[in-house]
Coordinates of N, CA, C and O and ligand atoms in Angstrom, one line a residue:
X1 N 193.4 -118.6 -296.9 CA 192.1 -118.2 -296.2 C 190.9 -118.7 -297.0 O 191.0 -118.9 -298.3
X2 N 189.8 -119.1 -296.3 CA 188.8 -120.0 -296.6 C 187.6 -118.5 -297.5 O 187.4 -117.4 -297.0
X3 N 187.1 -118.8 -298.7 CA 186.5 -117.7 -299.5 C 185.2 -117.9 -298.7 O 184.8 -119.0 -298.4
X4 N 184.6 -116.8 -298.5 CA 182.8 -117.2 -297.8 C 181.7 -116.4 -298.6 O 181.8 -115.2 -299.0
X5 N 180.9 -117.1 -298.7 CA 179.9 -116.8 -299.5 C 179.4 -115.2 -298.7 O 179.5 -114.9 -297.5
X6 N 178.7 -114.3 -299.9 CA 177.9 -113.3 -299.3 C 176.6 -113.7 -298.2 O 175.8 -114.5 -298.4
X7 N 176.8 -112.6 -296.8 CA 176.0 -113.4 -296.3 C 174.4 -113.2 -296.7 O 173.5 -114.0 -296.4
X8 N 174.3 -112.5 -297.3 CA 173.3 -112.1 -298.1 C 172.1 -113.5 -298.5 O 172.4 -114.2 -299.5
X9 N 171.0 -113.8 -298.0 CA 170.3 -115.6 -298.4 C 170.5 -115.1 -299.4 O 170.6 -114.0 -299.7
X10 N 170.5 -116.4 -300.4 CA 170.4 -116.4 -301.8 C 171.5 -115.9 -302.6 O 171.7 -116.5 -303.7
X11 N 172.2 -114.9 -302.1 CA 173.3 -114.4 -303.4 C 174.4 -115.4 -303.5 O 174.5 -116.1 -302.5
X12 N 175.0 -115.7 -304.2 CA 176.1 -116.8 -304.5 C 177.1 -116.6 -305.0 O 177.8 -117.4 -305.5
X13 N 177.5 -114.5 -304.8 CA 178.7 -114.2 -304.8 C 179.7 -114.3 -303.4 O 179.4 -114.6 -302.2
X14 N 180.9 -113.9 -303.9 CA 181.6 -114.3 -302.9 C 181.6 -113.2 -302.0 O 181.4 -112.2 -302.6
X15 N 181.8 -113.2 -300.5 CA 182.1 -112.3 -299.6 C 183.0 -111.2 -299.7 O 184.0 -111.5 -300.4
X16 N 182.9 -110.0 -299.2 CA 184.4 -109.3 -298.9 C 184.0 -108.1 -298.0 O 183.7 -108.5 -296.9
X17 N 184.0 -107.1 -298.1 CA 183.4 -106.2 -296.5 C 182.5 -106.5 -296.3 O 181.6 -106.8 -297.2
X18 N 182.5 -106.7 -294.9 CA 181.5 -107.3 -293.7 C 180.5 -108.5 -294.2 O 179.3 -108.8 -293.9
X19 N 181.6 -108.9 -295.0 CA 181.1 -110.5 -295.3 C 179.9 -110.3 -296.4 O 179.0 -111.0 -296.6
X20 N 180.3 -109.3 -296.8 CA 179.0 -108.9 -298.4 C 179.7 -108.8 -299.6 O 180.8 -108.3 -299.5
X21 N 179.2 -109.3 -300.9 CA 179.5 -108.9 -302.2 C 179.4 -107.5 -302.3 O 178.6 -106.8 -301.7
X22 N 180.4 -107.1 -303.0 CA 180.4 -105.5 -303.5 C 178.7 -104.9 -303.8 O 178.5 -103.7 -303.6
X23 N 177.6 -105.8 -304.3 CA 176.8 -105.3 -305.0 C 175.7 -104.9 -303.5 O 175.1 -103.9 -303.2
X24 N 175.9 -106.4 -302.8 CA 175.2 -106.2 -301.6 C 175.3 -105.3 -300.3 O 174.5 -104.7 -299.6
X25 N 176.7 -105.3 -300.3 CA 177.5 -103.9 -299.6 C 177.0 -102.9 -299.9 O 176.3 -102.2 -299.1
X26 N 177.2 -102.3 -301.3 CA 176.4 -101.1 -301.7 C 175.1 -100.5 -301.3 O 174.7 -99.3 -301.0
X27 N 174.5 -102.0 -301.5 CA 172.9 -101.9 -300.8 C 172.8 -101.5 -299.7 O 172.3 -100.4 -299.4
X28 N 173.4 -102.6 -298.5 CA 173.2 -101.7 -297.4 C 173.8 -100.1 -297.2 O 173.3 -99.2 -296.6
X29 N 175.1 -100.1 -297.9 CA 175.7 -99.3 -297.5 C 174.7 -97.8 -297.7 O 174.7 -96.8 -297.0
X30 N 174.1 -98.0 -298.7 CA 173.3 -96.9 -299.2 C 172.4 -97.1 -298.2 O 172.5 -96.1 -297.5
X31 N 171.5 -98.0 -297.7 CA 170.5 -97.8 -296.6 C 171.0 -97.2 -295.3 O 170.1 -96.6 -294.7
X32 N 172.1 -97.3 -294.8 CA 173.4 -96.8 -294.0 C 173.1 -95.2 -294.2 O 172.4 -94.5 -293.5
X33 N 173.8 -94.9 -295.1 CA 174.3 -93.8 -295.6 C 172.6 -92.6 -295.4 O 172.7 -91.6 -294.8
X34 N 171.4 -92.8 -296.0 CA 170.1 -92.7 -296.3 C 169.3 -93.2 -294.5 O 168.1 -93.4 -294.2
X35 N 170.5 -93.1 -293.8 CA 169.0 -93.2 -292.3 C 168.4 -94.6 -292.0 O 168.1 -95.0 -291.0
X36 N 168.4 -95.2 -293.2 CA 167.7 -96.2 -293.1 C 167.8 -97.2 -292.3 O 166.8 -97.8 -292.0
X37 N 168.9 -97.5 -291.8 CA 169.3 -98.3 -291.1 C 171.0 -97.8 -290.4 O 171.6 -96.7 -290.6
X38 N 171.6 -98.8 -289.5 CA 172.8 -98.7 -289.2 C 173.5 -100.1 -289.3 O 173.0 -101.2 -289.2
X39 N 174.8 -99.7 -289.5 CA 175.6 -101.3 -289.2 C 175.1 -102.1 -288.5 O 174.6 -103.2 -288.6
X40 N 175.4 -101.3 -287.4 CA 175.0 -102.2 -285.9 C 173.9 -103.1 -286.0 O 174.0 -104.3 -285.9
X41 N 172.7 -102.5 -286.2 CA 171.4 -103.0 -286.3 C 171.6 -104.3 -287.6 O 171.3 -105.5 -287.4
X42 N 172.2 -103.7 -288.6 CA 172.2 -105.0 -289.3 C 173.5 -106.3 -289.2 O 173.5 -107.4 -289.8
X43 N 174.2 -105.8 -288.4 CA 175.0 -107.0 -288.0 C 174.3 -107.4 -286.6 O 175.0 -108.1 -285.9
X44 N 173.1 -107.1 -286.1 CA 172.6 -107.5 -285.1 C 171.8 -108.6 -285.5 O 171.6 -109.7 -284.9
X45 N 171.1 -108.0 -287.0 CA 169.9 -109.4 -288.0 C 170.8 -109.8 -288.3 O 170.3 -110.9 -288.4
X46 N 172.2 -110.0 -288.7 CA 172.7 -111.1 -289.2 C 173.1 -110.8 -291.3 O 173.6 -111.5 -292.1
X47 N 172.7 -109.8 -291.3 CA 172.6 -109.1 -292.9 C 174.1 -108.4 -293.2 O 174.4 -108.0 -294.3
X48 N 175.1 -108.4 -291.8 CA 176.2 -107.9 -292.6 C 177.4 -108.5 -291.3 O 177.1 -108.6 -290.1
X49 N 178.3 -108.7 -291.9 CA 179.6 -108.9 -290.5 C 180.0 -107.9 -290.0 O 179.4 -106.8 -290.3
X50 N 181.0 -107.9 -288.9 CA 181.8 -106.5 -288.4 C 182.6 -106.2 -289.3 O 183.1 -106.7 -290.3
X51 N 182.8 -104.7 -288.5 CA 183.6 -104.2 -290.0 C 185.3 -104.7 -289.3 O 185.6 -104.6 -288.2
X52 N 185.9 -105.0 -290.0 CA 187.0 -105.8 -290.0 C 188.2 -105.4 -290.4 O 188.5 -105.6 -291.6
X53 N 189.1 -104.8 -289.5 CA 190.8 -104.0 -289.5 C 191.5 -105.1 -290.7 O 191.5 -106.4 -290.7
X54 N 192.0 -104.2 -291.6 CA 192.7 -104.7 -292.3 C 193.8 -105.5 -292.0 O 194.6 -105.1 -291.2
X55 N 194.0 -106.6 -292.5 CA 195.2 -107.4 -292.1 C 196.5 -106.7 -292.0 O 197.0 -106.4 -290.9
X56 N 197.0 -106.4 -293.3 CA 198.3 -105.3 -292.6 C 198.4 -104.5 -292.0 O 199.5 -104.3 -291.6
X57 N 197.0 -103.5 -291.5 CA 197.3 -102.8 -290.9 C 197.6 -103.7 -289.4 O 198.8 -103.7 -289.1
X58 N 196.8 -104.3 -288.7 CA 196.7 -105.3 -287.3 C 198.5 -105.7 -287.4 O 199.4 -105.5 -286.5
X59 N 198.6 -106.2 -288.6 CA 200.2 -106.8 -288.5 C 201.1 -105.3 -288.3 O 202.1 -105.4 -287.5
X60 N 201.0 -104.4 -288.8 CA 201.7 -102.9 -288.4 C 201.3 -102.4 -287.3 O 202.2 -101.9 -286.7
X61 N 200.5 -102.4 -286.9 CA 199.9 -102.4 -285.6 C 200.7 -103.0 -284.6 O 201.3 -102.4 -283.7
X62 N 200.8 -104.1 -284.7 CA 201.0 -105.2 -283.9 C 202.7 -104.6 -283.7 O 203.3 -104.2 -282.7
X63 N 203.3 -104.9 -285.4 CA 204.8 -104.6 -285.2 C 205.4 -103.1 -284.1 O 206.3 -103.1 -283.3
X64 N 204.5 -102.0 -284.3 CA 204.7 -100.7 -283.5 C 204.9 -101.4 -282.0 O 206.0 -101.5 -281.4
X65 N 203.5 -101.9 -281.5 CA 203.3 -102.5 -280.0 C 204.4 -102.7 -279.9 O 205.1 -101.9 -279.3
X66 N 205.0 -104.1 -280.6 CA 206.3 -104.7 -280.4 C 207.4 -103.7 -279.8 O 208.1 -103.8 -278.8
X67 N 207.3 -102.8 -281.1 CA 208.4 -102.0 -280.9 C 208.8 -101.2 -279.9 O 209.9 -101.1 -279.5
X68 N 207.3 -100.6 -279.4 CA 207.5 -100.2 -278.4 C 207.6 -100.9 -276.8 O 208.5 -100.5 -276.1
X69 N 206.9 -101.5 -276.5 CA 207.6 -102.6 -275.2 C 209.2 -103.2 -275.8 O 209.9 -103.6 -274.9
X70 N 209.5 -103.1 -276.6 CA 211.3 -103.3 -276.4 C 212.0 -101.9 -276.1 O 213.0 -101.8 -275.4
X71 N 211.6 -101.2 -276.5 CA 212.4 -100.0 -276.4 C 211.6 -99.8 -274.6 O 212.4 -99.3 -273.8
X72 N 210.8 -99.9 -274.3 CA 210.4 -99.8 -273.1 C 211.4 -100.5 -272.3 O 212.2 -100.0 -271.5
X73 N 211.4 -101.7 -272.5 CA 212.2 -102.6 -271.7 C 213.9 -102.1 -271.3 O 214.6 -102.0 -270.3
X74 N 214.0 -101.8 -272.9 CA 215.6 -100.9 -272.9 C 215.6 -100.0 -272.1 O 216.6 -99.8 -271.4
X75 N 214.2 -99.2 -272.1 CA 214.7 -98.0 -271.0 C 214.6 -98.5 -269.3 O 215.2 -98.1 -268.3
X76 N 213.8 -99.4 -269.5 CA 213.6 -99.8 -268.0 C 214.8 -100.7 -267.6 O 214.8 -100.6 -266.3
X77 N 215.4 -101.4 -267.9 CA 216.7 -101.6 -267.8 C 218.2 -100.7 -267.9 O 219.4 -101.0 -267.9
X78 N 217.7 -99.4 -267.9 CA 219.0 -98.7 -268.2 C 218.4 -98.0 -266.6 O 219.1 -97.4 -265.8
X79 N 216.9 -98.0 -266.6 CA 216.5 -97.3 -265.1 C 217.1 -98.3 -264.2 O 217.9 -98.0 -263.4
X80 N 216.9 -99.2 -264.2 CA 217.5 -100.3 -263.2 C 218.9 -100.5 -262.9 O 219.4 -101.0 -261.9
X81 N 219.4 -100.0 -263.8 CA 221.1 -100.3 -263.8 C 221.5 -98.9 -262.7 O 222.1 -98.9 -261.6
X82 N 220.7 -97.9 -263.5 CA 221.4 -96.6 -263.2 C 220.7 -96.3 -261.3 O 221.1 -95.4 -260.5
X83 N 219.9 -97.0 -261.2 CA 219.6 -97.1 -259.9 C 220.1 -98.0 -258.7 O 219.9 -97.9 -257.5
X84 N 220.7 -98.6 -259.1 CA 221.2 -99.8 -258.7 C 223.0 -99.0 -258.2 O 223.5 -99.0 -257.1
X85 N 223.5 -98.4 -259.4 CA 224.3 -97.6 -258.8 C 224.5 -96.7 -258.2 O 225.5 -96.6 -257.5
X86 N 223.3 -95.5 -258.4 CA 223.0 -95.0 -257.7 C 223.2 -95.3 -255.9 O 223.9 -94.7 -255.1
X87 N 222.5 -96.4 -255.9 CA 222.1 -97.0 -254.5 C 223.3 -97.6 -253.9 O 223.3 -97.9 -252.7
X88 N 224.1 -97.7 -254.5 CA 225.7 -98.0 -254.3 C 226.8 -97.1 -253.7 O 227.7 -97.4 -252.9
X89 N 226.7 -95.8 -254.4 CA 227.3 -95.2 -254.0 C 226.6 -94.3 -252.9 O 227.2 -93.6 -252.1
X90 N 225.4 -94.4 -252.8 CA 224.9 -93.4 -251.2 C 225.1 -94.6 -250.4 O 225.0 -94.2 -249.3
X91 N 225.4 -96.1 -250.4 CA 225.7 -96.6 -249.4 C 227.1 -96.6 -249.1 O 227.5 -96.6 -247.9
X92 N 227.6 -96.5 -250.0 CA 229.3 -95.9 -249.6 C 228.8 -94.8 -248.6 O 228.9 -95.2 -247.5
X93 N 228.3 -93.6 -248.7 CA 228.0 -92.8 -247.8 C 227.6 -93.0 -246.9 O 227.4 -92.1 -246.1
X94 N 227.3 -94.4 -246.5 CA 226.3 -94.4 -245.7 C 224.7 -93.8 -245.4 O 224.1 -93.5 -244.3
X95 N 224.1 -93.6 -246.7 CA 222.9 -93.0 -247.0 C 222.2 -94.1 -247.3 O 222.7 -95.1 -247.9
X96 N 220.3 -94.3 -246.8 CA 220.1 -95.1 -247.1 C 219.4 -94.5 -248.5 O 219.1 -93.3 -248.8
X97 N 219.3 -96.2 -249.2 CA 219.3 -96.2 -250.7 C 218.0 -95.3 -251.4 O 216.9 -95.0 -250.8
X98 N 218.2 -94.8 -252.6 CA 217.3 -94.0 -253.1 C 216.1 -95.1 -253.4 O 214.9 -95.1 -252.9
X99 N 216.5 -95.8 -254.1 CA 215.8 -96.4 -254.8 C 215.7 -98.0 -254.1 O 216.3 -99.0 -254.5
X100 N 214.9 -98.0 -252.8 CA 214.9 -99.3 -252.0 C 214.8 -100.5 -252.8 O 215.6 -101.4 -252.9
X101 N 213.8 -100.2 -253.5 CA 213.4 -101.5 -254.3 C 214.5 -102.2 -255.1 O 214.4 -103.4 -255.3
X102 N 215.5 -101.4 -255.7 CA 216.4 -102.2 -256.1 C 217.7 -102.3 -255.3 O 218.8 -102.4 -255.8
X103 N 217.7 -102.2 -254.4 CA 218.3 -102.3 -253.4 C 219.0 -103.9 -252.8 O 219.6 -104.0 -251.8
Ligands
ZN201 ZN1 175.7 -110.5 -302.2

């Protein structure tokens, strides 16, 4: 990852929350904190970045999603099987099928 300067004019430490040096962060953060101002408003002038989800978390994040659309899929594949037979045997009866669509 590419290091980026505080956006801060003039300072010539390196970035890190919302694209501010620790010292500059503080600054605002205290102006934040004291009414003075809001994030918003100052990532609107350009004086701070967004605030920005931690990389592992997005990658844990991400892995849960994962996890869950597979196990989704598992279930929705065991609904399709089990409907599918379902729909088999009421046509042995001559019933029409429960479940048309897999039909
Ligand atoms: Zn700074």
């Amino acid at each position: 990852m590419r290091t980026k300067k505080c956006l801060t004019d003039g300072c010539e430490n390196v970035g890190g929350t919302r694209g501010l040096c620790l010292a500059c962060y503080r600054r605002l953060f205290m102006r934040v904190k004291r009414g003075k101002a809001t994030w918003k408003q100052l990532v609107a002038d350009g004086l701070a970045g967004r605030a920005q989800v931690y990389r592992h978390e997005t990658k844990a994040q991400r892995r849960r999603i994962e996890m869950g659309s597979r196990e989704l899929k598992v279930q929705w594949e065991r609904f399709r099987k089990n409907a599918m037979i379902e729909n088999r045997m009421r046509e042995r009866e001559g019933l029409p099928p429960k479940y048309p669509e897999f039909a």
